[in-house]
PDB file of C-alpha atoms in Angstrom:
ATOM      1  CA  UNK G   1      85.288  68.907 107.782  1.00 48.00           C
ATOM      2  CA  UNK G   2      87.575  68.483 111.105  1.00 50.00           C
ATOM      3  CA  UNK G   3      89.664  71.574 111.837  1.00 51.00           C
ATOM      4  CA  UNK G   4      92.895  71.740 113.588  1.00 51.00           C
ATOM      5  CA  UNK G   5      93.768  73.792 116.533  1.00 52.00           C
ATOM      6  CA  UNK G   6      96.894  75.515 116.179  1.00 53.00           C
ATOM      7  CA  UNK G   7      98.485  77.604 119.275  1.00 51.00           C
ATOM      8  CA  UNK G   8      99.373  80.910 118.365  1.00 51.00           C
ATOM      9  CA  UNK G   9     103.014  81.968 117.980  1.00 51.00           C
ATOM     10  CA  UNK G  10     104.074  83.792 121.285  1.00 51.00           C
ATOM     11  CA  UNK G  11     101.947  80.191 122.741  1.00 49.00           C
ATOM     12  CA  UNK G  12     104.966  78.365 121.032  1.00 50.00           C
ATOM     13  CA  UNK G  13     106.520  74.863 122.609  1.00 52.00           C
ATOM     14  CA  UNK G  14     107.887  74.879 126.016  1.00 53.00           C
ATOM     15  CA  UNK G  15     111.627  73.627 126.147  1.00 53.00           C
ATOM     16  CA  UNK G  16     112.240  71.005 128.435  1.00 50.00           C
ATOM     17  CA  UNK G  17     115.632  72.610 129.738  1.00 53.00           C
ATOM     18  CA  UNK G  18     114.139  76.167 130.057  1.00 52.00           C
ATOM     19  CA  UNK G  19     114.606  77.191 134.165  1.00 55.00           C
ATOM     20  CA  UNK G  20     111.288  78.022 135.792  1.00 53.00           C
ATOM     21  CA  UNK G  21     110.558  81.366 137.653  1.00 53.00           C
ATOM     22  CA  UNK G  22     111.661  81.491 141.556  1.00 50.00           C
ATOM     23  CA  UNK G  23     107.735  80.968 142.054  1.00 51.00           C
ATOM     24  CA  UNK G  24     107.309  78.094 140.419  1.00 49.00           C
ATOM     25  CA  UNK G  25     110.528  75.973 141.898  1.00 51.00           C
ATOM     26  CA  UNK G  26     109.438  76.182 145.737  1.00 50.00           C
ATOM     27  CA  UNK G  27     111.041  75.199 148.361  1.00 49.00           C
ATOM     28  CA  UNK G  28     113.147  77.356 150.840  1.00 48.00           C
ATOM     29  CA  UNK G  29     114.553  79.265 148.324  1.00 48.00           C
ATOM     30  CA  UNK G  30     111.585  80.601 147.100  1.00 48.00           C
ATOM     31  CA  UNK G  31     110.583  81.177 150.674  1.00 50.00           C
ATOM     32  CA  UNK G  32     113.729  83.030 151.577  1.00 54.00           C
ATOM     33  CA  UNK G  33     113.828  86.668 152.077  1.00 49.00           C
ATOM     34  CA  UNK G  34     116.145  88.848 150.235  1.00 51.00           C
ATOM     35  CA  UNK G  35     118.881  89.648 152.307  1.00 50.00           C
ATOM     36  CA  UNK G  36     119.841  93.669 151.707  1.00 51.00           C
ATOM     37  CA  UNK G  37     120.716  96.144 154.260  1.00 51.00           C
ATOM     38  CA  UNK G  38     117.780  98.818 155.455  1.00 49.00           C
ATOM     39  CA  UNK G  39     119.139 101.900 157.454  1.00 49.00           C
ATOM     40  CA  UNK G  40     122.971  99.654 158.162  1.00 51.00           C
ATOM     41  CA  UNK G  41     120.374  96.575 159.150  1.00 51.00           C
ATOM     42  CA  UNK G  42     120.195  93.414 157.594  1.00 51.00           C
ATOM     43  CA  UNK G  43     117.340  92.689 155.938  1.00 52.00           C
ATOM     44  CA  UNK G  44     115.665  89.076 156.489  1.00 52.00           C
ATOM     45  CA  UNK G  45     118.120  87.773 158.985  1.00 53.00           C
ATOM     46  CA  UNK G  46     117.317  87.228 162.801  1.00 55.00           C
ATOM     47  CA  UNK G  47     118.239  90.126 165.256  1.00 55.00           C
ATOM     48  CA  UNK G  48     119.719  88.964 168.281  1.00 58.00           C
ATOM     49  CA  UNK G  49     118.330  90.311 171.037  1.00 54.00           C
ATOM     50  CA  UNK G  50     120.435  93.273 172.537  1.00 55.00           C
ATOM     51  CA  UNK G  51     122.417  92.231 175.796  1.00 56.00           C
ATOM     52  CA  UNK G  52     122.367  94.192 178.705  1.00 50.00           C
ATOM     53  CA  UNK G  53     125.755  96.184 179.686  1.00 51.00           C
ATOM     54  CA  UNK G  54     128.077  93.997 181.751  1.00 48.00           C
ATOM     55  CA  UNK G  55     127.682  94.980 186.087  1.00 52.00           C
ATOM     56  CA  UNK G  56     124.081  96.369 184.921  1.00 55.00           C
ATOM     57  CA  UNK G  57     122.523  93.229 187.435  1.00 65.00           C
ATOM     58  CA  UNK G  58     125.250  94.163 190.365  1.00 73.00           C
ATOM     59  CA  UNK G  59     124.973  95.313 193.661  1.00 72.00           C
ATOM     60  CA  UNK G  60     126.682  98.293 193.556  1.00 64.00           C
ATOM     61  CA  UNK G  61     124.603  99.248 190.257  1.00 70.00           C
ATOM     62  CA  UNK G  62     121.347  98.393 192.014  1.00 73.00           C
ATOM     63  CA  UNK G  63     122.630 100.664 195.082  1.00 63.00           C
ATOM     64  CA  UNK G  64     123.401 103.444 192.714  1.00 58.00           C
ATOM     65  CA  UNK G  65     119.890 103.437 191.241  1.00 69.00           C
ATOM     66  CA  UNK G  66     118.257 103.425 194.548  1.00 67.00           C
ATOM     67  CA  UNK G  67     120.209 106.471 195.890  1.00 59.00           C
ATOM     68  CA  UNK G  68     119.300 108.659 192.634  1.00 62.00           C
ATOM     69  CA  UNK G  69     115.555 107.443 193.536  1.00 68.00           C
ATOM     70  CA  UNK G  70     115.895 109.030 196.789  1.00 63.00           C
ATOM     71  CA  UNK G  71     114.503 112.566 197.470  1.00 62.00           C
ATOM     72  CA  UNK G  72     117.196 114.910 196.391  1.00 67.00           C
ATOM     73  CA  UNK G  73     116.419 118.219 198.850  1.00 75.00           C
ATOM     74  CA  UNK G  74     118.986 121.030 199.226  1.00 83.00           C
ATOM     75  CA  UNK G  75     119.399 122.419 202.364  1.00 88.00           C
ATOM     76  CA  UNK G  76     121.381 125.352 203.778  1.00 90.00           C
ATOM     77  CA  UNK G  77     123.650 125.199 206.209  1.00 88.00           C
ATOM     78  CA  UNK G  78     121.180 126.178 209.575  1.00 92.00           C
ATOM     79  CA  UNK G  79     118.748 123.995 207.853  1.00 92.00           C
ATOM     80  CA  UNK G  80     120.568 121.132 207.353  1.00 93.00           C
ATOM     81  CA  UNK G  81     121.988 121.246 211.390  1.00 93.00           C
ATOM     82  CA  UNK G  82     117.918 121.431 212.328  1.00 95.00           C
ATOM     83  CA  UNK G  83     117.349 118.455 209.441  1.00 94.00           C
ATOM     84  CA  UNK G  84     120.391 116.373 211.639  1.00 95.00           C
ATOM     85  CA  UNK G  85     119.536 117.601 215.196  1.00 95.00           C
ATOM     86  CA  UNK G  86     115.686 117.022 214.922  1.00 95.00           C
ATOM     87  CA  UNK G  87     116.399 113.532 213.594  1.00 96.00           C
ATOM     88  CA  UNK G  88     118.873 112.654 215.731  1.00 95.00           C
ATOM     89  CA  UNK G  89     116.373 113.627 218.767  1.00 94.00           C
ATOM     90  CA  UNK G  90     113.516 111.521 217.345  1.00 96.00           C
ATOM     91  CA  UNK G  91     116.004 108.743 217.114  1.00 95.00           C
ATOM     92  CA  UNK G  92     116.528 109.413 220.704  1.00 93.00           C
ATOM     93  CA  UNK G  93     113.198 108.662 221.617  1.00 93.00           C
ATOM     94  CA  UNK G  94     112.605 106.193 219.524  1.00 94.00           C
ATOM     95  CA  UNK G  95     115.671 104.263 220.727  1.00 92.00           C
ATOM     96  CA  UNK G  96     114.787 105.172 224.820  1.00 89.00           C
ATOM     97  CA  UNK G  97     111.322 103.451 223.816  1.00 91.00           C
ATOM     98  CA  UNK G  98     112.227 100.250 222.027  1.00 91.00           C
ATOM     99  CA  UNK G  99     115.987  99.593 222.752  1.00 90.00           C
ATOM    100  CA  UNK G 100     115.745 100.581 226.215  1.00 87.00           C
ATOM    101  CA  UNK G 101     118.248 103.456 225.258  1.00 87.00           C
ATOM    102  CA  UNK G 102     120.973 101.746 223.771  1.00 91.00           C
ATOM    103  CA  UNK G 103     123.960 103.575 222.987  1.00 92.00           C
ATOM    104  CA  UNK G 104     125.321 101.071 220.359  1.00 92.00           C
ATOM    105  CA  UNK G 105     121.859 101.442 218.127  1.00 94.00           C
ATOM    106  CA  UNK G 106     122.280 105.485 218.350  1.00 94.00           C
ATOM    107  CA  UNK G 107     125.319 105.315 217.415  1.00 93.00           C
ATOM    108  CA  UNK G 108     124.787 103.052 214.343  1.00 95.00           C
ATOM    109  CA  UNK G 109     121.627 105.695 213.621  1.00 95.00           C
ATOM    110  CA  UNK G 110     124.161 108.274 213.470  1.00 96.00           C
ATOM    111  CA  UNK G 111     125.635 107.535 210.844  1.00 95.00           C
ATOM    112  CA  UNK G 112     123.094 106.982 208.051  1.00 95.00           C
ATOM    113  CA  UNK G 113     121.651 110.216 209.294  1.00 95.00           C
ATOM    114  CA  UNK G 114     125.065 112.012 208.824  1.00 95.00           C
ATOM    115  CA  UNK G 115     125.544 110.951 205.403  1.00 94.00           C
ATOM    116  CA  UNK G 116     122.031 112.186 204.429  1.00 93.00           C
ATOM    117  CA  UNK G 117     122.712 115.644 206.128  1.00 94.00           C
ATOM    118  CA  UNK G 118     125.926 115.815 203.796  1.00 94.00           C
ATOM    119  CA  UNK G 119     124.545 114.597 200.752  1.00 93.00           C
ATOM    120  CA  UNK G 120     121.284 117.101 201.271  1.00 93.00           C
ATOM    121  CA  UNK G 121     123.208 120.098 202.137  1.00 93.00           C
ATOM    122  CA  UNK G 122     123.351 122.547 199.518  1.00 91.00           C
ATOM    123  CA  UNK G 123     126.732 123.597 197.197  1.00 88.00           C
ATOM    124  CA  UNK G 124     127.299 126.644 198.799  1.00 87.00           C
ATOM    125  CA  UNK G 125     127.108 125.049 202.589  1.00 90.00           C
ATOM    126  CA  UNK G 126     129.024 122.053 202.138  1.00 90.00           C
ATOM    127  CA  UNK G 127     131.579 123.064 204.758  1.00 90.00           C
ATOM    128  CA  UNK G 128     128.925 122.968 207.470  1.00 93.00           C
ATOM    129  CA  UNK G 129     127.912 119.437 207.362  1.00 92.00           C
ATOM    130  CA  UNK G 130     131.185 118.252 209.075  1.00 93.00           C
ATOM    131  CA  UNK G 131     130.055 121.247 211.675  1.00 94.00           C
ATOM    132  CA  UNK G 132     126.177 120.057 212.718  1.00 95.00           C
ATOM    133  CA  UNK G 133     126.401 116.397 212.822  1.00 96.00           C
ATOM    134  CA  UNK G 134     128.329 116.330 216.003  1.00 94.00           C
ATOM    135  CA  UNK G 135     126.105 119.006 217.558  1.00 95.00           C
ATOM    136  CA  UNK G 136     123.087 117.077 216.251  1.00 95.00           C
ATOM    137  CA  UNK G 137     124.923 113.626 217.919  1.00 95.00           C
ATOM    138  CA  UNK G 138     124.882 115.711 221.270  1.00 93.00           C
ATOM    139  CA  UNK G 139     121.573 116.769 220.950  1.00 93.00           C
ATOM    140  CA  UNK G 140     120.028 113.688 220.238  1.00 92.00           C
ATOM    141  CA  UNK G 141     122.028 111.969 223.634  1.00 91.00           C
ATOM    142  CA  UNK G 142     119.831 114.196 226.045  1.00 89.00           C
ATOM    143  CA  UNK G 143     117.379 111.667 225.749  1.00 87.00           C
ATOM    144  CA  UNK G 144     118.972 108.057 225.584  1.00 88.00           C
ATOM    145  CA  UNK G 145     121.971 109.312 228.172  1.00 85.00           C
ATOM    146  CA  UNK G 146     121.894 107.945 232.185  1.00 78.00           C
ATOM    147  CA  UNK G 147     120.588 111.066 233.690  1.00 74.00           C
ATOM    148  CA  UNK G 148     121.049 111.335 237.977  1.00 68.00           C
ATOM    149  CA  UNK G 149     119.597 113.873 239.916  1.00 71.00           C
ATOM    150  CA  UNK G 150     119.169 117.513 239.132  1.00 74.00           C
ATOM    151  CA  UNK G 151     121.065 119.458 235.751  1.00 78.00           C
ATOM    152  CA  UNK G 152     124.483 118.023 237.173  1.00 79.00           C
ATOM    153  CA  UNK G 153     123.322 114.393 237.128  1.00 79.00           C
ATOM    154  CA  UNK G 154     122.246 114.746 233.815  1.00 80.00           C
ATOM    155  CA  UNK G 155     125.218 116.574 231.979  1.00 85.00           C
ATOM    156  CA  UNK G 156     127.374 114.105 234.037  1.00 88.00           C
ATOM    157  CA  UNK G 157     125.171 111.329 231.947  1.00 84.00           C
ATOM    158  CA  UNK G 158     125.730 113.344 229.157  1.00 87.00           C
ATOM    159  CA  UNK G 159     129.429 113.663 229.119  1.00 89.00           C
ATOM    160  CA  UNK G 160     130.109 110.169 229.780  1.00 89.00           C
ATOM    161  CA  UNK G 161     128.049 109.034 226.718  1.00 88.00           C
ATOM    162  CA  UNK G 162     129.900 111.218 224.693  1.00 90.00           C
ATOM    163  CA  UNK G 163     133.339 109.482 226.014  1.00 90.00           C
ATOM    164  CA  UNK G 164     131.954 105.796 225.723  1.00 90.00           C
ATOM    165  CA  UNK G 165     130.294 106.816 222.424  1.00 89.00           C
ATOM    166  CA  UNK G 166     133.342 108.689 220.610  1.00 92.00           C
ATOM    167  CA  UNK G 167     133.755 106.334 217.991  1.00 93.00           C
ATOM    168  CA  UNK G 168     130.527 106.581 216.459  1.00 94.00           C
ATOM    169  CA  UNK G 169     130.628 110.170 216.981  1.00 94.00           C
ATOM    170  CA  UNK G 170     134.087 110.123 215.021  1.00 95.00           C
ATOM    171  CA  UNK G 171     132.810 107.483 212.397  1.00 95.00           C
ATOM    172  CA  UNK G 172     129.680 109.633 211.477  1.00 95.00           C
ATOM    173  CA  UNK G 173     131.410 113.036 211.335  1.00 96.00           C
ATOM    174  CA  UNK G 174     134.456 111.326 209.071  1.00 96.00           C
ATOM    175  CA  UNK G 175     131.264 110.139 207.017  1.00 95.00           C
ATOM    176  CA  UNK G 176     129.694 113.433 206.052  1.00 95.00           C
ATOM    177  CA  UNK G 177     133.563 115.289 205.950  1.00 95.00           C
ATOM    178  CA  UNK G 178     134.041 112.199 203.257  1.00 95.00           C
ATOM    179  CA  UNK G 179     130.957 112.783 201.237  1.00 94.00           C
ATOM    180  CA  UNK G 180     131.769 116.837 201.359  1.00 94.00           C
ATOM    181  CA  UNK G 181     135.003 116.312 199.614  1.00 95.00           C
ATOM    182  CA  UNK G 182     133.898 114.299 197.297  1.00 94.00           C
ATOM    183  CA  UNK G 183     130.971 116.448 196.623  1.00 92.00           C
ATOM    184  CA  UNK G 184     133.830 119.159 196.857  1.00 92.00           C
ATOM    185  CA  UNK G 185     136.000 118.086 194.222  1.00 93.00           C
ATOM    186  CA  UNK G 186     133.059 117.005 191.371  1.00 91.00           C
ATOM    187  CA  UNK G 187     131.858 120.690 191.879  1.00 89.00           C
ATOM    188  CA  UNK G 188     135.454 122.004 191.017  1.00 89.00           C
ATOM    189  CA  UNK G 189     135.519 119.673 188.144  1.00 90.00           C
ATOM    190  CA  UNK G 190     132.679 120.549 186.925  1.00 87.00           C
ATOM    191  CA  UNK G 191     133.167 124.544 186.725  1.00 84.00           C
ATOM    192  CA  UNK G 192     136.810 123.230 185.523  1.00 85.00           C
ATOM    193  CA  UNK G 193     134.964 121.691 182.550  1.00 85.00           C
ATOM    194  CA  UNK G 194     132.690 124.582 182.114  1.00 83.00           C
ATOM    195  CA  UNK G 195     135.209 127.181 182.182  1.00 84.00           C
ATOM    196  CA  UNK G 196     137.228 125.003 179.660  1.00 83.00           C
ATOM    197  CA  UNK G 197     134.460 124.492 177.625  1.00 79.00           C
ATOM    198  CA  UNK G 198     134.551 126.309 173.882  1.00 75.00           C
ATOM    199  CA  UNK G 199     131.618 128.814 173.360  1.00 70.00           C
ATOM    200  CA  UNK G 200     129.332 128.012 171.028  1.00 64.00           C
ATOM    201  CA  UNK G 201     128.956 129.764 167.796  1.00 55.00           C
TER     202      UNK G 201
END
């Protein structure tokens, strides 16, 4: 005797016009993420890559970063007139040997070397920087000046270097006086700020 199969109840017909589960339909729907938000993110969507701050790629940015890599040393005020002086001599030497004592290259030496003295010098001793760089210019002549013969020849050399080579003297000594006020007036905005500053509870 042939039996029938009969498909239990919760088995019943499928309707033709019933929707099918997100699985089942494919396509780029089913593929597609949810889109929610995850700690004020998007969820699912493409971050754009972050752009760098505008003038990060310029010169005076890439200046900036390579001073603040620089040695940072604070010196007093007699150590920051032997810092100037000893350099300035060595410079002396240096330019008798290879420049065949040029004035013009110690004089463009000079002035590097007297920002560094007033950028080095400590808070307390910023007034002597505009004080030792012209000694230190002096100092470091005795060996690039025309010397004649005997102690008179050579201050004689001396003095005239200093007249042909006043500019430079000027330029580097209104270089370090510029960097001292500046570094003047950020110290007394900065105990202005502190001294404004609210105390903490």
């Amino acid at each position: 005797m042939e039996q029938h199969r009969t498909r239990p109840a919760q088995y019943g017909p499928r309707r033709s016009g019933a929707p099918l589960p997100a699985q089942g339909r494919g396509g780029a729907a089913a593929a597609r993420p949810p889109v929610g938000r995850v700690a004020g993110r998007p969820v699912g969507r493409p971050v754009q890559p972050a752009r760098p701050a505008p003038g990060a790629g310029s010169p005076v940015a890439r200046v900036v970063r390579a001073l603040r890599a620089m040695p940072n040393p604070r010196l007093t005020g007699l150590g920051s007139g032997l810092f100037c002086a000893a350099v300035m001599t060595l410079l002396g030497f240096l330019d008798g040997l290879l420049f065949g004592a040029s004035l013009t290259v110690y004089g463009v030496l000079f002035v590097p070397v007297s920002l560094l003295t007033a950028l080095w010098v400590r808070r307390g001793d910023l007034l002597t920087a505009p004080v030792v760089v012209p000694i230190a210019f002096a100092v470091g002549l005795v060996p690039v000046a025309e010397s004649g013969d005997g102690l008179g020849g050579r201050l004689m050399g001396l003095v005239t270097a200093l007249a042909t080579e006043a500019g430079w003297l000027y330029g580097g000594t209104l270089v370090a006086g510029s960097a001292v006020i500046v570094r003047r007036i950020r110290l007394v905005r900065r105990r202005a700020a502190a001294r404004n500053r609210p105390p903490a509870a």
